[in-house]
Amino acid sequence: LSLPPLPLRRLPPLRRLPARARVFLAPGMLAQVGGGAPRGNDNEALIESSFRRLLASIESEREKLRSTWLSIDNDTKNTSQELEKLREDTEEWCLAERHKVETLYKRLDKMREKMSVLYPNEKGEVLQINCSGKHFSLPKGALCCIEGSYLNHMFSDAFVHNVPRDTQGRFFLDFNPACFAIIIEYLQAMQRTPDAPVPAVPPEHQQNMDVLAEALNLKIFLRPNCIITDHGTSLRVTGNVIEATHPGWQIITACFGPDAAHTGTVIREGGLAFGVCGHQPKGNEVFSIKMADSVLYNSHSGLVSQCVALENVSKRIHFSAGSVVGLKHDISTRSLHWYFNRLCVGSCALQTELLEDMRVLYPVFALYVPGQKIQVDFRSVAPSASHGKPITGDREGAM
């Protein structure tokens, strides 16, 4: 078979491309025909270079971390050494301070033993006492039954040499002999029977016993005080809380006297006066705060009294709600010390010629405004002048 010849067509003439196109297409064309450098080698070189830089950067950061870790480790060691040294120094200081405290405690124990009679068999010594002309014999060891009392301290090794003696060498005490005999009876009974009851005090000697027990701090002989119930006023008494129900001064007293110290907390303010009196007011006396043998401090005013010889008590102190007023009777000097919010605001001394008539001082409280309340505490300790709230009022010199 024979094929017919194909017709020949004439190709169009080649047109010249622009120079720009030639330059752009030349690399691709060269690559296709095997001319120029291969493209894959360039990419591998770039990747290898970047990888090497990454490794160098990682190694640099690793070195920084290693250096930081070593620094932290060194700081930890140094801190541990400092803490250990501080611990050793603290333990050494604590041991030294403990030794000081133990030394002081031993010193205090020795002083306490020296200032008190502590042991029942105190060398078998018997005290020969002349009490206002009446003679008593008391084993010294019996005084340990009233530890903390001034009678105990009086015959301790620290103070026994200060007790005066009579011509026979007996210790001389200027006390009420009848009341002192009751105390001796109690101490002797306590030696035989540790739970012996307190002897009954005859009514005619009760006031003298109150004064002596207060002076010697013989708490076993001190009767618990309270507000009198038969007072003849409109004041309402609930326990040791006193409330005024009508206007005008009304006075109420304690059942017994004396009290070395007592305080009153003002629940509701108003006209208020407190102090001491040589007797328990009766009749019309309960409606006045001016009595011949009384000493009272009146809120917003000052001392109200006709029997004060000298005083330096602050004037015009306001007794606001919540404030605490207090009074301490110093039996040894027969003086009164006044307190406001546990701060001493002055003292006063009684006239010498009136002391015999004011041997027993009853705590008294006077209220003026209806609804006013005050709570009384007869068991309070003498306030300290180092604590309390600021005082408001006028301070004047002794008169």
PDB file of N, CA, C and O in Angstrom, residues 209-245:
ATOM      1  N   MET A 209     -11.378  43.708 163.844  1.00  0.00           N
ATOM      2  CA  MET A 209     -10.814  42.587 163.097  1.00  0.00           C
ATOM      3  C   MET A 209     -10.742  42.909 161.600  1.00  0.00           C
ATOM      4  O   MET A 209      -9.782  42.550 160.917  1.00  0.00           O
ATOM      5  N   ASP A 210     -11.773  43.610 161.096  1.00  0.00           N
ATOM      6  CA  ASP A 210     -11.752  44.009 159.685  1.00  0.00           C
ATOM      7  C   ASP A 210     -10.549  44.898 159.388  1.00  0.00           C
ATOM      8  O   ASP A 210      -9.853  44.731 158.379  1.00  0.00           O
ATOM      9  N   VAL A 211     -10.301  45.853 160.265  1.00  0.00           N
ATOM     10  CA  VAL A 211      -9.164  46.760 160.068  1.00  0.00           C
ATOM     11  C   VAL A 211      -7.847  45.992 160.151  1.00  0.00           C
ATOM     12  O   VAL A 211      -6.950  46.175 159.310  1.00  0.00           O
ATOM     13  N   LEU A 212      -7.705  45.122 161.152  1.00  0.00           N
ATOM     14  CA  LEU A 212      -6.455  44.379 161.318  1.00  0.00           C
ATOM     15  C   LEU A 212      -6.236  43.397 160.166  1.00  0.00           C
ATOM     16  O   LEU A 212      -5.112  43.273 159.654  1.00  0.00           O
ATOM     17  N   ALA A 213      -7.290  42.708 159.757  1.00  0.00           N
ATOM     18  CA  ALA A 213      -7.157  41.759 158.648  1.00  0.00           C
ATOM     19  C   ALA A 213      -6.790  42.470 157.355  1.00  0.00           C
ATOM     20  O   ALA A 213      -5.996  41.964 156.554  1.00  0.00           O
ATOM     21  N   GLU A 214      -7.354  43.670 157.155  1.00  0.00           N
ATOM     22  CA  GLU A 214      -7.013  44.444 155.963  1.00  0.00           C
ATOM     23  C   GLU A 214      -5.569  44.912 156.023  1.00  0.00           C
ATOM     24  O   GLU A 214      -4.836  44.863 155.017  1.00  0.00           O
ATOM     25  N   ALA A 215      -5.135  45.358 157.192  1.00  0.00           N
ATOM     26  CA  ALA A 215      -3.771  45.857 157.332  1.00  0.00           C
ATOM     27  C   ALA A 215      -2.740  44.750 157.146  1.00  0.00           C
ATOM     28  O   ALA A 215      -1.674  44.974 156.573  1.00  0.00           O
ATOM     29  N   LEU A 216      -3.037  43.528 157.628  1.00  0.00           N
ATOM     30  CA  LEU A 216      -2.099  42.409 157.543  1.00  0.00           C
ATOM     31  C   LEU A 216      -2.330  41.536 156.308  1.00  0.00           C
ATOM     32  O   LEU A 216      -1.627  40.543 156.126  1.00  0.00           O
ATOM     33  N   ASN A 217      -3.316  41.913 155.482  1.00  0.00           N
ATOM     34  CA  ASN A 217      -3.638  41.135 154.277  1.00  0.00           C
ATOM     35  C   ASN A 217      -3.976  39.686 154.620  1.00  0.00           C
ATOM     36  O   ASN A 217      -3.555  38.749 153.930  1.00  0.00           O
ATOM     37  N   LEU A 218      -4.738  39.504 155.692  1.00  0.00           N
ATOM     38  CA  LEU A 218      -5.197  38.176 156.090  1.00  0.00           C
ATOM     39  C   LEU A 218      -6.545  37.917 155.409  1.00  0.00           C
ATOM     40  O   LEU A 218      -7.616  38.180 155.961  1.00  0.00           O
ATOM     41  N   LYS A 219      -6.476  37.412 154.190  1.00  0.00           N
ATOM     42  CA  LYS A 219      -7.679  37.282 153.374  1.00  0.00           C
ATOM     43  C   LYS A 219      -8.691  36.321 153.984  1.00  0.00           C
ATOM     44  O   LYS A 219      -9.887  36.450 153.747  1.00  0.00           O
ATOM     45  N   ILE A 220      -8.199  35.355 154.765  1.00  0.00           N
ATOM     46  CA  ILE A 220      -9.102  34.380 155.354  1.00  0.00           C
ATOM     47  C   ILE A 220     -10.076  35.041 156.321  1.00  0.00           C
ATOM     48  O   ILE A 220     -11.181  34.545 156.559  1.00  0.00           O
ATOM     49  N   PHE A 221      -9.683  36.184 156.896  1.00  0.00           N
ATOM     50  CA  PHE A 221     -10.539  36.887 157.853  1.00  0.00           C
ATOM     51  C   PHE A 221     -11.331  38.024 157.210  1.00  0.00           C
ATOM     52  O   PHE A 221     -12.077  38.709 157.905  1.00  0.00           O
ATOM     53  N   LEU A 222     -11.147  38.252 155.913  1.00  0.00           N
ATOM     54  CA  LEU A 222     -11.860  39.336 155.237  1.00  0.00           C
ATOM     55  C   LEU A 222     -13.212  38.840 154.732  1.00  0.00           C
ATOM     56  O   LEU A 222     -13.281  37.865 153.980  1.00  0.00           O
ATOM     57  N   ARG A 223     -14.260  39.505 155.124  1.00  0.00           N
ATOM     58  CA  ARG A 223     -15.596  39.126 154.672  1.00  0.00           C
ATOM     59  C   ARG A 223     -15.833  39.654 153.255  1.00  0.00           C
ATOM     60  O   ARG A 223     -15.455  40.797 152.950  1.00  0.00           O
ATOM     61  N   PRO A 224     -16.443  38.854 152.380  1.00  0.00           N
ATOM     62  CA  PRO A 224     -16.749  39.362 151.030  1.00  0.00           C
ATOM     63  C   PRO A 224     -17.758  40.494 151.116  1.00  0.00           C
ATOM     64  O   PRO A 224     -18.811  40.362 151.751  1.00  0.00           O
ATOM     65  N   ASN A 225     -17.421  41.610 150.511  1.00  0.00           N
ATOM     66  CA  ASN A 225     -18.269  42.798 150.611  1.00  0.00           C
ATOM     67  C   ASN A 225     -19.332  42.813 149.520  1.00  0.00           C
ATOM     68  O   ASN A 225     -19.210  42.142 148.491  1.00  0.00           O
ATOM     69  N   CYS A 226     -20.378  43.587 149.732  1.00  0.00           N
ATOM     70  CA  CYS A 226     -21.466  43.712 148.765  1.00  0.00           C
ATOM     71  C   CYS A 226     -22.241  44.984 149.083  1.00  0.00           C
ATOM     72  O   CYS A 226     -22.003  45.638 150.104  1.00  0.00           O
ATOM     73  N   ILE A 227     -23.165  45.342 148.214  1.00  0.00           N
ATOM     74  CA  ILE A 227     -23.997  46.526 148.420  1.00  0.00           C
ATOM     75  C   ILE A 227     -25.070  46.212 149.461  1.00  0.00           C
ATOM     76  O   ILE A 227     -25.691  45.148 149.435  1.00  0.00           O
ATOM     77  N   ILE A 228     -25.299  47.148 150.347  1.00  0.00           N
ATOM     78  CA  ILE A 228     -26.293  46.959 151.395  1.00  0.00           C
ATOM     79  C   ILE A 228     -27.696  46.874 150.780  1.00  0.00           C
ATOM     80  O   ILE A 228     -27.995  47.533 149.775  1.00  0.00           O
ATOM     81  N   THR A 229     -28.526  46.035 151.349  1.00  0.00           N
ATOM     82  CA  THR A 229     -29.880  45.850 150.806  1.00  0.00           C
ATOM     83  C   THR A 229     -30.898  46.782 151.458  1.00  0.00           C
ATOM     84  O   THR A 229     -31.819  47.269 150.809  1.00  0.00           O
ATOM     85  N   ASP A 230     -30.728  47.059 152.750  1.00  0.00           N
ATOM     86  CA  ASP A 230     -31.654  47.947 153.465  1.00  0.00           C
ATOM     87  C   ASP A 230     -31.069  49.357 153.448  1.00  0.00           C
ATOM     88  O   ASP A 230     -30.403  49.793 154.389  1.00  0.00           O
ATOM     89  N   HIS A 231     -31.306  50.082 152.324  1.00  0.00           N
ATOM     90  CA  HIS A 231     -30.658  51.385 152.142  1.00  0.00           C
ATOM     91  C   HIS A 231     -31.619  52.556 152.227  1.00  0.00           C
ATOM     92  O   HIS A 231     -31.194  53.703 152.310  1.00  0.00           O
ATOM     93  N   GLY A 232     -32.931  52.329 152.184  1.00  0.00           N
ATOM     94  CA  GLY A 232     -33.888  53.414 152.339  1.00  0.00           C
ATOM     95  C   GLY A 232     -33.906  54.400 151.192  1.00  0.00           C
ATOM     96  O   GLY A 232     -34.254  55.574 151.389  1.00  0.00           O
ATOM     97  N   THR A 233     -33.543  54.000 149.982  1.00  0.00           N
ATOM     98  CA  THR A 233     -33.567  54.878 148.812  1.00  0.00           C
ATOM     99  C   THR A 233     -34.371  54.189 147.700  1.00  0.00           C
ATOM    100  O   THR A 233     -34.799  53.041 147.833  1.00  0.00           O
ATOM    101  N   SER A 234     -34.562  54.917 146.601  1.00  0.00           N
ATOM    102  CA  SER A 234     -35.245  54.339 145.438  1.00  0.00           C
ATOM    103  C   SER A 234     -34.265  53.699 144.464  1.00  0.00           C
ATOM    104  O   SER A 234     -34.660  53.300 143.362  1.00  0.00           O
ATOM    105  N   LEU A 235     -33.007  53.610 144.850  1.00  0.00           N
ATOM    106  CA  LEU A 235     -32.012  52.986 143.976  1.00  0.00           C
ATOM    107  C   LEU A 235     -32.324  51.507 143.814  1.00  0.00           C
ATOM    108  O   LEU A 235     -32.693  50.827 144.775  1.00  0.00           O
ATOM    109  N   ARG A 236     -32.171  51.023 142.591  1.00  0.00           N
ATOM    110  CA  ARG A 236     -32.411  49.609 142.314  1.00  0.00           C
ATOM    111  C   ARG A 236     -31.057  48.888 142.328  1.00  0.00           C
ATOM    112  O   ARG A 236     -30.150  49.248 141.599  1.00  0.00           O
ATOM    113  N   VAL A 237     -30.946  47.844 143.173  1.00  0.00           N
ATOM    114  CA  VAL A 237     -29.696  47.097 143.326  1.00  0.00           C
ATOM    115  C   VAL A 237     -29.909  45.680 142.812  1.00  0.00           C
ATOM    116  O   VAL A 237     -30.790  44.960 143.286  1.00  0.00           O
ATOM    117  N   THR A 238     -29.090  45.290 141.831  1.00  0.00           N
ATOM    118  CA  THR A 238     -29.095  43.929 141.284  1.00  0.00           C
ATOM    119  C   THR A 238     -27.684  43.382 141.382  1.00  0.00           C
ATOM    120  O   THR A 238     -26.819  43.729 140.574  1.00  0.00           O
ATOM    121  N   GLY A 239     -27.456  42.541 142.398  1.00  0.00           N
ATOM    122  CA  GLY A 239     -26.078  42.098 142.636  1.00  0.00           C
ATOM    123  C   GLY A 239     -25.241  43.277 143.069  1.00  0.00           C
ATOM    124  O   GLY A 239     -25.516  43.915 144.094  1.00  0.00           O
ATOM    125  N   ASN A 240     -24.212  43.596 142.299  1.00  0.00           N
ATOM    126  CA  ASN A 240     -23.385  44.767 142.566  1.00  0.00           C
ATOM    127  C   ASN A 240     -23.597  45.857 141.515  1.00  0.00           C
ATOM    128  O   ASN A 240     -22.729  46.706 141.302  1.00  0.00           O
ATOM    129  N   VAL A 241     -24.754  45.838 140.842  1.00  0.00           N
ATOM    130  CA  VAL A 241     -25.121  46.878 139.884  1.00  0.00           C
ATOM    131  C   VAL A 241     -26.152  47.795 140.527  1.00  0.00           C
ATOM    132  O   VAL A 241     -27.188  47.341 141.027  1.00  0.00           O
ATOM    133  N   ILE A 242     -25.871  49.096 140.527  1.00  0.00           N
ATOM    134  CA  ILE A 242     -26.752  50.095 141.139  1.00  0.00           C
ATOM    135  C   ILE A 242     -27.349  50.949 140.029  1.00  0.00           C
ATOM    136  O   ILE A 242     -26.613  51.430 139.148  1.00  0.00           O
ATOM    137  N   GLU A 243     -28.668  51.157 140.066  1.00  0.00           N
ATOM    138  CA  GLU A 243     -29.353  51.954 139.044  1.00  0.00           C
ATOM    139  C   GLU A 243     -30.244  52.984 139.717  1.00  0.00           C
ATOM    140  O   GLU A 243     -30.971  52.683 140.665  1.00  0.00           O
ATOM    141  N   ALA A 244     -30.173  54.223 139.230  1.00  0.00           N
ATOM    142  CA  ALA A 244     -31.026  55.301 139.757  1.00  0.00           C
ATOM    143  C   ALA A 244     -32.381  55.268 139.052  1.00  0.00           C
ATOM    144  O   ALA A 244     -32.457  55.083 137.834  1.00  0.00           O
ATOM    145  N   THR A 245     -33.434  55.456 139.818  1.00  0.00           N
ATOM    146  CA  THR A 245     -34.795  55.449 139.252  1.00  0.00           C
ATOM    147  C   THR A 245     -35.488  56.796 139.386  1.00  0.00           C
ATOM    148  O   THR A 245     -36.504  57.024 138.729  1.00  0.00           O
TER     149      THR A 245
END
